Amino acid sequence: PWLTSKRVVCVVFVLALPYDMSFTSLSLPYSSRTLSLLSLGSSSLPAVILLQEWWGVSREILDFGASISNLGYRVVIPDLYDGSLALSVAEAEHNMNALNWVQAKDDIVATAAFLKKEGAPRVGITGTCMGGALALVGAVHADVDCCAPFYGTPDPSLADTSTITIPVEAHFGALDNLAGFSDVEAANKLKESLAKNSPGSVVHIYDGVGHGFMNSAPDKPKISDDVSVETGFPPAQKDVQQLAFERLEAFFAKHLKQ
């Protein structure tokens, strides 16, 4: 079969995460590829697939994943860069441009199928930046029950968002200037697209924040414990981060727990 039922636990390692949590590293063989996953939480819980920014599986993504898991979910992060972590804007741009987006789509489909097979009653998907765009790809192609993308939209050739039928709650910053990807125009286009087949979906646009606004410091996000990179994005607004996370919490509770 295209997705093997065998799960291989590679290693368990401890990271300096909130709530004294640690991720487990898994290997997911499917088709002719072996995908690395980071997993946190029991396999019987509702699950959330968390997709990385263009940096890779950064400290910011790990902390975000731990925060979501603390709400009562199994969080799984597919490593779409196969271990690579960009430590500069130039390197991140290179890695994202070099990404095989069709393979990334297949990775997401395989991860969702794996989680359902492992026992998750429902599966949601979220992500930030590149991961936000890919979360919408997952909403089109994968067996997921809801989608919460942050500041990213996909190329229509990879995912036609007008075909999405599951609930979507999207989050964008009013000061985001990444034209056609996550600016206000892109957010409004997504809203129009979702209205066709997912009329209950919502697109939130937050005043006073730009791209990467969920990171602890959007203007200098933590890539690793020792490396932060200046981005030029507007700084953090804690009230916006809290509001967006509260909305995410309520959205997942409604669609993954009820």
mmCIF file of N, CA and C in Angstrom, residues 8-126:
data_model
loop_
_atom_site.group_PDB
_atom_site.id
_atom_site.type_symbol
_atom_site.label_atom_id
_atom_site.label_comp_id
_atom_site.label_asym_id
_atom_site.label_seq_id
_atom_site.Cartn_x
_atom_site.Cartn_y
_atom_site.Cartn_z
ATOM 1 N N VAL A 8 8.047 3.887 12.933
ATOM 2 C CA VAL A 8 9.399 3.681 13.417
ATOM 3 C C VAL A 8 9.760 4.841 14.333
ATOM 4 N N VAL A 9 10.030 4.574 15.595
ATOM 5 C CA VAL A 9 10.453 5.607 16.516
ATOM 6 C C VAL A 9 11.976 5.690 16.460
ATOM 7 N N CYS A 10 12.482 6.860 16.044
ATOM 8 C CA CYS A 10 13.916 6.989 15.842
ATOM 9 C C CYS A 10 14.636 7.392 17.117
ATOM 10 N N VAL A 11 14.133 8.470 17.752
ATOM 11 C CA VAL A 11 14.841 8.992 18.908
ATOM 12 C C VAL A 11 13.887 9.899 19.666
ATOM 13 N N VAL A 12 14.105 9.971 20.958
ATOM 14 C CA VAL A 12 13.380 10.922 21.781
ATOM 15 C C VAL A 12 14.387 11.939 22.294
ATOM 16 N N PHE A 13 14.064 13.246 22.174
ATOM 17 C CA PHE A 13 14.990 14.246 22.657
ATOM 18 C C PHE A 13 14.208 15.344 23.349
ATOM 19 N N VAL A 14 14.857 16.015 24.275
ATOM 20 C CA VAL A 14 14.199 17.036 25.085
ATOM 21 C C VAL A 14 14.625 18.411 24.613
ATOM 22 N N LEU A 15 13.632 19.291 24.405
ATOM 23 C CA LEU A 15 13.881 20.660 23.998
ATOM 24 C C LEU A 15 13.400 21.593 25.102
ATOM 25 N N ALA A 16 13.937 22.802 25.142
ATOM 26 C CA ALA A 16 13.526 23.787 26.150
ATOM 27 C C ALA A 16 12.217 24.428 25.715
ATOM 28 N N LEU A 17 11.109 23.724 25.938
ATOM 29 C CA LEU A 17 9.797 24.149 25.478
ATOM 30 C C LEU A 17 8.927 24.591 26.648
ATOM 31 N N PRO A 18 7.846 25.357 26.351
ATOM 32 C CA PRO A 18 6.898 25.668 27.410
ATOM 33 C C PRO A 18 6.256 24.400 27.966
ATOM 34 N N TYR A 19 5.788 24.479 29.181
ATOM 35 C CA TYR A 19 4.996 23.426 29.809
ATOM 36 C C TYR A 19 5.790 22.124 30.004
ATOM 37 N N ASP A 20 7.116 22.189 29.944
ATOM 38 C CA ASP A 20 7.953 21.022 30.191
ATOM 39 C C ASP A 20 7.581 19.873 29.260
ATOM 40 N N MET A 21 7.429 20.179 27.992
ATOM 41 C CA MET A 21 7.064 19.163 27.008
ATOM 42 C C MET A 21 8.258 18.807 26.138
ATOM 43 N N SER A 22 8.207 17.626 25.530
ATOM 44 C CA SER A 22 9.262 17.223 24.605
ATOM 45 C C SER A 22 8.634 16.544 23.398
ATOM 46 N N PHE A 23 9.250 16.734 22.260
ATOM 47 C CA PHE A 23 8.801 16.112 21.026
ATOM 48 C C PHE A 23 9.519 14.781 20.813
ATOM 49 N N THR A 24 8.815 13.869 20.161
ATOM 50 C CA THR A 24 9.386 12.588 19.754
ATOM 51 C C THR A 24 9.614 12.619 18.247
ATOM 52 N N SER A 25 10.766 12.136 17.820
ATOM 53 C CA SER A 25 11.083 12.059 16.400
ATOM 54 C C SER A 25 10.635 10.720 15.840
ATOM 55 N N LEU A 26 9.863 10.751 14.753
ATOM 56 C CA LEU A 26 9.355 9.557 14.089
ATOM 57 C C LEU A 26 9.774 9.550 12.630
ATOM 58 N N SER A 27 9.801 8.366 12.046
ATOM 59 C CA SER A 27 10.016 8.218 10.604
ATOM 60 C C SER A 27 8.755 7.644 9.983
ATOM 61 N N LEU A 28 8.269 8.278 8.932
ATOM 62 C CA LEU A 28 7.069 7.823 8.240
ATOM 63 C C LEU A 28 7.430 7.422 6.817
ATOM 64 N N PRO A 29 7.568 6.120 6.559
ATOM 65 C CA PRO A 29 7.831 5.687 5.181
ATOM 66 C C PRO A 29 6.532 5.692 4.377
ATOM 67 N N TYR A 30 6.559 6.271 3.216
ATOM 68 C CA TYR A 30 5.421 6.182 2.304
ATOM 69 C C TYR A 30 5.949 6.329 0.885
ATOM 70 N N SER A 31 5.263 5.659 -0.034
ATOM 71 C CA SER A 31 5.700 5.657 -1.429
ATOM 72 C C SER A 31 7.191 5.309 -1.455
ATOM 73 N N SER A 32 8.021 6.144 -2.103
ATOM 74 C CA SER A 32 9.469 5.875 -2.135
ATOM 75 C C SER A 32 10.228 6.827 -1.228
ATOM 76 N N ARG A 33 9.544 7.453 -0.294
ATOM 77 C CA ARG A 33 10.140 8.490 0.545
ATOM 78 C C ARG A 33 9.989 8.125 2.022
ATOM 79 N N THR A 34 10.916 8.588 2.840
ATOM 80 C CA THR A 34 10.774 8.495 4.287
ATOM 81 C C THR A 34 10.751 9.910 4.847
ATOM 82 N N LEU A 35 9.640 10.265 5.475
ATOM 83 C CA LEU A 35 9.416 11.611 5.995
ATOM 84 C C LEU A 35 9.686 11.630 7.493
ATOM 85 N N SER A 36 10.424 12.627 7.955
ATOM 86 C CA SER A 36 10.665 12.804 9.382
ATOM 87 C C SER A 36 9.544 13.643 9.985
ATOM 88 N N LEU A 37 9.047 13.203 11.138
ATOM 89 C CA LEU A 37 7.993 13.898 11.857
ATOM 90 C C LEU A 37 8.454 14.186 13.274
ATOM 91 N N LEU A 38 7.994 15.290 13.853
ATOM 92 C CA LEU A 38 8.123 15.543 15.278
ATOM 93 C C LEU A 38 6.732 15.477 15.870
ATOM 94 N N SER A 39 6.560 14.682 16.926
ATOM 95 C CA SER A 39 5.241 14.423 17.491
ATOM 96 C C SER A 39 5.227 14.735 18.971
ATOM 97 N N LEU A 40 4.125 15.340 19.423
ATOM 98 C CA LEU A 40 3.944 15.674 20.829
ATOM 99 C C LEU A 40 2.501 15.405 21.214
ATOM 100 N N GLY A 41 2.277 14.481 22.151
ATOM 101 C CA GLY A 41 0.932 14.163 22.600
ATOM 102 C C GLY A 41 0.517 12.748 22.246
ATOM 103 N N SER A 42 -0.488 12.243 22.932
ATOM 104 C CA SER A 42 -0.974 10.876 22.751
ATOM 105 C C SER A 42 -1.629 10.696 21.389
ATOM 106 N N SER A 43 -1.465 9.489 20.828
ATOM 107 C CA SER A 43 -2.033 9.188 19.509
ATOM 108 C C SER A 43 -3.552 9.131 19.522
ATOM 109 N N SER A 44 -4.165 9.030 20.694
ATOM 110 C CA SER A 44 -5.625 8.959 20.774
ATOM 111 C C SER A 44 -6.287 10.340 20.806
ATOM 112 N N LEU A 45 -5.491 11.390 20.949
ATOM 113 C CA LEU A 45 -6.037 12.746 21.013
ATOM 114 C C LEU A 45 -6.399 13.258 19.624
ATOM 115 N N PRO A 46 -7.297 14.241 19.535
ATOM 116 C CA PRO A 46 -7.433 14.966 18.263
ATOM 117 C C PRO A 46 -6.066 15.523 17.887
ATOM 118 N N ALA A 47 -5.779 15.546 16.602
ATOM 119 C CA ALA A 47 -4.429 15.901 16.154
ATOM 120 C C ALA A 47 -4.421 17.198 15.362
ATOM 121 N N VAL A 48 -3.290 17.883 15.421
ATOM 122 C CA VAL A 48 -3.064 19.086 14.630
ATOM 123 C C VAL A 48 -1.740 18.932 13.891
ATOM 124 N N ILE A 49 -1.798 19.061 12.575
ATOM 125 C CA ILE A 49 -0.583 19.122 11.769
ATOM 126 C C ILE A 49 -0.116 20.573 11.748
ATOM 127 N N LEU A 50 1.125 20.810 12.146
ATOM 128 C CA LEU A 50 1.709 22.151 12.165
ATOM 129 C C LEU A 50 2.806 22.223 11.114
ATOM 130 N N LEU A 51 2.708 23.189 10.220
ATOM 131 C CA LEU A 51 3.635 23.305 9.093
ATOM 132 C C LEU A 51 4.552 24.507 9.264
ATOM 133 N N GLN A 52 5.799 24.314 8.920
ATOM 134 C CA GLN A 52 6.895 25.228 9.213
ATOM 135 C C GLN A 52 6.862 26.500 8.374
ATOM 136 N N GLU A 53 7.550 27.532 8.898
ATOM 137 C CA GLU A 53 7.864 28.724 8.110
ATOM 138 C C GLU A 53 9.005 28.408 7.148
ATOM 139 N N TRP A 54 9.402 29.430 6.386
ATOM 140 C CA TRP A 54 10.459 29.187 5.389
ATOM 141 C C TRP A 54 11.817 28.897 6.023
ATOM 142 N N TRP A 55 11.975 29.166 7.309
ATOM 143 C CA TRP A 55 13.235 28.855 7.990
ATOM 144 C C TRP A 55 13.460 27.348 8.127
ATOM 145 N N GLY A 56 12.402 26.593 8.263
ATOM 146 C CA GLY A 56 12.466 25.179 8.604
ATOM 147 C C GLY A 56 11.755 24.972 9.931
ATOM 148 N N VAL A 57 12.043 23.875 10.613
ATOM 149 C CA VAL A 57 11.432 23.610 11.913
ATOM 150 C C VAL A 57 12.224 24.396 12.959
ATOM 151 N N SER A 58 11.829 25.636 13.110
ATOM 152 C CA SER A 58 12.565 26.584 13.950
ATOM 153 C C SER A 58 12.116 26.509 15.407
ATOM 154 N N ARG A 59 12.825 27.227 16.266
ATOM 155 C CA ARG A 59 12.430 27.337 17.660
ATOM 156 C C ARG A 59 11.029 27.923 17.774
ATOM 157 N N GLU A 60 10.699 28.915 16.939
ATOM 158 C CA GLU A 60 9.364 29.518 16.988
ATOM 159 C C GLU A 60 8.282 28.468 16.700
ATOM 160 N N ILE A 61 8.504 27.611 15.717
ATOM 161 C CA ILE A 61 7.519 26.588 15.364
ATOM 162 C C ILE A 61 7.392 25.558 16.487
ATOM 163 N N LEU A 62 8.506 25.165 17.059
ATOM 164 C CA LEU A 62 8.457 24.206 18.160
ATOM 165 C C LEU A 62 7.689 24.773 19.357
ATOM 166 N N ASP A 63 7.929 26.035 19.676
ATOM 167 C CA ASP A 63 7.220 26.654 20.795
ATOM 168 C C ASP A 63 5.730 26.793 20.484
ATOM 169 N N PHE A 64 5.399 27.161 19.260
ATOM 170 C CA PHE A 64 3.997 27.273 18.855
ATOM 171 C C PHE A 64 3.318 25.907 18.954
ATOM 172 N N GLY A 65 4.020 24.878 18.503
ATOM 173 C CA GLY A 65 3.476 23.523 18.583
ATOM 174 C C GLY A 65 3.242 23.072 20.012
ATOM 175 N N ALA A 66 4.157 23.401 20.905
ATOM 176 C CA ALA A 66 3.999 23.038 22.316
ATOM 177 C C ALA A 66 2.791 23.753 22.920
ATOM 178 N N SER A 67 2.578 25.010 22.531
ATOM 179 C CA SER A 67 1.432 25.763 23.034
ATOM 180 C C SER A 67 0.116 25.143 22.574
ATOM 181 N N ILE A 68 0.062 24.696 21.329
ATOM 182 C CA ILE A 68 -1.146 24.050 20.816
ATOM 183 C C ILE A 68 -1.367 22.710 21.506
ATOM 184 N N SER A 69 -0.309 21.934 21.670
ATOM 185 C CA SER A 69 -0.426 20.631 22.318
ATOM 186 C C SER A 69 -0.949 20.766 23.739
ATOM 187 N N ASN A 70 -0.561 21.836 24.406
ATOM 188 C CA ASN A 70 -0.999 22.059 25.771
ATOM 189 C C ASN A 70 -2.513 22.241 25.874
ATOM 190 N N LEU A 71 -3.179 22.510 24.765
ATOM 191 C CA LEU A 71 -4.633 22.656 24.751
ATOM 192 C C LEU A 71 -5.340 21.306 24.672
ATOM 193 N N GLY A 72 -4.576 20.224 24.541
ATOM 194 C CA GLY A 72 -5.169 18.896 24.507
ATOM 195 C C GLY A 72 -5.163 18.243 23.146
ATOM 196 N N TYR A 73 -4.092 18.474 22.382
ATOM 197 C CA TYR A 73 -3.982 17.907 21.041
ATOM 198 C C TYR A 73 -2.651 17.177 20.871
ATOM 199 N N ARG A 74 -2.660 16.209 19.992
ATOM 200 C CA ARG A 74 -1.404 15.676 19.484
ATOM 201 C C ARG A 74 -0.958 16.604 18.361
ATOM 202 N N VAL A 75 0.214 17.148 18.451
ATOM 203 C CA VAL A 75 0.761 18.028 17.422
ATOM 204 C C VAL A 75 1.868 17.290 16.684
ATOM 205 N N VAL A 76 1.780 17.283 15.370
ATOM 206 C CA VAL A 76 2.804 16.647 14.538
ATOM 207 C C VAL A 76 3.320 17.662 13.535
ATOM 208 N N ILE A 77 4.649 17.780 13.478
ATOM 209 C CA ILE A 77 5.314 18.709 12.568
ATOM 210 C C ILE A 77 6.095 17.900 11.538
ATOM 211 N N PRO A 78 5.658 17.868 10.273
ATOM 212 C CA PRO A 78 6.471 17.216 9.236
ATOM 213 C C PRO A 78 7.693 18.084 8.910
ATOM 214 N N ASP A 79 8.849 17.475 8.816
ATOM 215 C CA ASP A 79 10.066 18.215 8.479
ATOM 216 C C ASP A 79 10.209 18.244 6.959
ATOM 217 N N LEU A 80 9.641 19.268 6.343
ATOM 218 C CA LEU A 80 9.581 19.347 4.880
ATOM 219 C C LEU A 80 10.937 19.630 4.252
ATOM 220 N N TYR A 81 11.881 20.131 5.054
ATOM 221 C CA TYR A 81 13.237 20.400 4.561
ATOM 222 C C TYR A 81 14.210 19.261 4.867
ATOM 223 N N ASP A 82 13.705 18.174 5.408
ATOM 224 C CA ASP A 82 14.559 17.016 5.717
ATOM 225 C C ASP A 82 15.759 17.383 6.579
ATOM 226 N N GLY A 83 15.509 18.166 7.609
ATOM 227 C CA GLY A 83 16.557 18.476 8.578
ATOM 228 C C GLY A 83 17.264 19.793 8.377
ATOM 229 N N SER A 84 17.075 20.434 7.244
ATOM 230 C CA SER A 84 17.755 21.704 6.986
ATOM 231 C C SER A 84 17.068 22.838 7.742
ATOM 232 N N LEU A 85 17.855 23.723 8.332
ATOM 233 C CA LEU A 85 17.349 24.874 9.061
ATOM 234 C C LEU A 85 18.115 26.104 8.599
ATOM 235 N N ALA A 86 17.397 27.055 8.003
ATOM 236 C CA ALA A 86 18.045 28.249 7.470
ATOM 237 C C ALA A 86 18.395 29.216 8.596
ATOM 238 N N LEU A 87 19.586 29.766 8.553
ATOM 239 C CA LEU A 87 20.057 30.684 9.583
ATOM 240 C C LEU A 87 20.223 32.104 9.070
ATOM 241 N N SER A 88 19.686 32.373 7.870
ATOM 242 C CA SER A 88 19.688 33.720 7.308
ATOM 243 C C SER A 88 18.502 33.846 6.370
ATOM 244 N N VAL A 89 18.114 35.080 6.066
ATOM 245 C CA VAL A 89 17.010 35.307 5.142
ATOM 246 C C VAL A 89 17.343 34.743 3.771
ATOM 247 N N ALA A 90 18.572 34.946 3.315
ATOM 248 C CA ALA A 90 18.970 34.452 1.993
ATOM 249 C C ALA A 90 18.873 32.933 1.923
ATOM 250 N N GLU A 91 19.312 32.261 2.978
ATOM 251 C CA GLU A 91 19.253 30.798 3.002
ATOM 252 C C GLU A 91 17.805 30.313 3.051
ATOM 253 N N ALA A 92 16.972 31.018 3.828
ATOM 254 C CA ALA A 92 15.557 30.640 3.912
ATOM 255 C C ALA A 92 14.875 30.795 2.558
ATOM 256 N N GLU A 93 15.165 31.894 1.882
ATOM 257 C CA GLU A 93 14.576 32.119 0.562
ATOM 258 C C GLU A 93 15.016 31.045 -0.423
ATOM 259 N N HIS A 94 16.299 30.687 -0.356
ATOM 260 C CA HIS A 94 16.816 29.630 -1.225
ATOM 261 C C HIS A 94 16.109 28.310 -0.958
ATOM 262 N N ASN A 95 15.957 27.949 0.322
ATOM 263 C CA ASN A 95 15.332 26.669 0.667
ATOM 264 C C ASN A 95 13.873 26.620 0.245
ATOM 265 N N MET A 96 13.147 27.727 0.429
ATOM 266 C CA MET A 96 11.741 27.726 0.040
ATOM 267 C C MET A 96 11.599 27.642 -1.477
ATOM 268 N N ASN A 97 12.453 28.366 -2.196
ATOM 269 C CA ASN A 97 12.391 28.311 -3.654
ATOM 270 C C ASN A 97 12.775 26.939 -4.192
ATOM 271 N N ALA A 98 13.633 26.242 -3.452
ATOM 272 C CA ALA A 98 14.067 24.914 -3.872
ATOM 273 C C ALA A 98 13.109 23.810 -3.437
ATOM 274 N N LEU A 99 12.137 24.150 -2.601
ATOM 275 C CA LEU A 99 11.208 23.137 -2.098
ATOM 276 C C LEU A 99 10.399 22.526 -3.240
ATOM 277 N N ASN A 100 10.279 21.208 -3.220
ATOM 278 C CA ASN A 100 9.385 20.516 -4.142
ATOM 279 C C ASN A 100 7.979 20.590 -3.542
ATOM 280 N N TRP A 101 7.179 21.515 -4.031
ATOM 281 C CA TRP A 101 5.881 21.775 -3.420
ATOM 282 C C TRP A 101 4.911 20.615 -3.625
ATOM 283 N N VAL A 102 5.040 19.919 -4.724
ATOM 284 C CA VAL A 102 4.183 18.740 -4.935
ATOM 285 C C VAL A 102 4.535 17.660 -3.925
ATOM 286 N N GLN A 103 5.821 17.471 -3.675
ATOM 287 C CA GLN A 103 6.231 16.507 -2.650
ATOM 288 C C GLN A 103 5.766 16.962 -1.284
ATOM 289 N N ALA A 104 5.841 18.260 -1.001
ATOM 290 C CA ALA A 104 5.343 18.770 0.275
ATOM 291 C C ALA A 104 3.856 18.480 0.429
ATOM 292 N N LYS A 105 3.112 18.645 -0.647
ATOM 293 C CA LYS A 105 1.683 18.296 -0.624
ATOM 294 C C LYS A 105 1.505 16.823 -0.300
ATOM 295 N N ASP A 106 2.295 15.970 -0.932
ATOM 296 C CA ASP A 106 2.217 14.532 -0.658
ATOM 297 C C ASP A 106 2.606 14.216 0.786
ATOM 298 N N ASP A 107 3.599 14.947 1.319
ATOM 299 C CA ASP A 107 3.994 14.769 2.724
ATOM 300 C C ASP A 107 2.826 15.072 3.665
ATOM 301 N N ILE A 108 2.091 16.119 3.352
ATOM 302 C CA ILE A 108 0.945 16.509 4.186
ATOM 303 C C ILE A 108 -0.163 15.466 4.102
ATOM 304 N N VAL A 109 -0.445 15.001 2.903
ATOM 305 C CA VAL A 109 -1.460 13.955 2.721
ATOM 306 C C VAL A 109 -1.078 12.705 3.510
ATOM 307 N N ALA A 110 0.192 12.308 3.432
ATOM 308 C CA ALA A 110 0.659 11.121 4.152
ATOM 309 C C ALA A 110 0.588 11.316 5.662
ATOM 310 N N THR A 111 0.930 12.523 6.136
ATOM 311 C CA THR A 111 0.886 12.795 7.574
ATOM 312 C C THR A 111 -0.541 12.715 8.099
ATOM 313 N N ALA A 112 -1.497 13.279 7.365
ATOM 314 C CA ALA A 112 -2.897 13.229 7.794
ATOM 315 C C ALA A 112 -3.403 11.793 7.846
ATOM 316 N N ALA A 113 -3.070 10.999 6.824
ATOM 317 C CA ALA A 113 -3.492 9.596 6.798
ATOM 318 C C ALA A 113 -2.863 8.821 7.955
ATOM 319 N N PHE A 114 -1.594 9.099 8.237
ATOM 320 C CA PHE A 114 -0.895 8.460 9.352
ATOM 321 C C PHE A 114 -1.585 8.755 10.678
ATOM 322 N N LEU A 115 -1.966 10.005 10.891
ATOM 323 C CA LEU A 115 -2.598 10.385 12.154
ATOM 324 C C LEU A 115 -3.953 9.723 12.329
ATOM 325 N N LYS A 116 -4.738 9.654 11.269
ATOM 326 C CA LYS A 116 -6.027 8.976 11.353
ATOM 327 C C LYS A 116 -5.820 7.483 11.641
ATOM 328 N N LYS A 117 -4.822 6.903 11.006
ATOM 329 C CA LYS A 117 -4.547 5.481 11.208
ATOM 330 C C LYS A 117 -4.032 5.205 12.614
ATOM 331 N N GLU A 118 -3.326 6.170 13.195
ATOM 332 C CA GLU A 118 -2.793 6.033 14.552
ATOM 333 C C GLU A 118 -3.874 6.179 15.623
ATOM 334 N N GLY A 119 -5.035 6.701 15.253
ATOM 335 C CA GLY A 119 -6.112 6.788 16.226
ATOM 336 C C GLY A 119 -6.689 8.159 16.478
ATOM 337 N N ALA A 120 -6.188 9.197 15.781
ATOM 338 C CA ALA A 120 -6.751 10.531 15.978
ATOM 339 C C ALA A 120 -8.191 10.568 15.477
ATOM 340 N N PRO A 121 -9.148 10.955 16.318
ATOM 341 C CA PRO A 121 -10.541 11.001 15.864
ATOM 342 C C PRO A 121 -10.778 12.083 14.819
ATOM 343 N N ARG A 122 -10.061 13.187 14.942
ATOM 344 C CA ARG A 122 -10.141 14.279 13.972
ATOM 345 C C ARG A 122 -8.765 14.905 13.831
ATOM 346 N N VAL A 123 -8.541 15.533 12.669
ATOM 347 C CA VAL A 123 -7.239 16.142 12.387
ATOM 348 C C VAL A 123 -7.451 17.553 11.846
ATOM 349 N N GLY A 124 -6.800 18.520 12.473
ATOM 350 C CA GLY A 124 -6.772 19.880 11.966
ATOM 351 C C GLY A 124 -5.398 20.191 11.406
ATOM 352 N N ILE A 125 -5.288 21.315 10.712
ATOM 353 C CA ILE A 125 -4.009 21.693 10.121
ATOM 354 C C ILE A 125 -3.821 23.195 10.242
ATOM 355 N N THR A 126 -2.603 23.591 10.586
ATOM 356 C CA THR A 126 -2.258 24.998 10.685
ATOM 357 C C THR A 126 -0.805 25.171 10.270
#
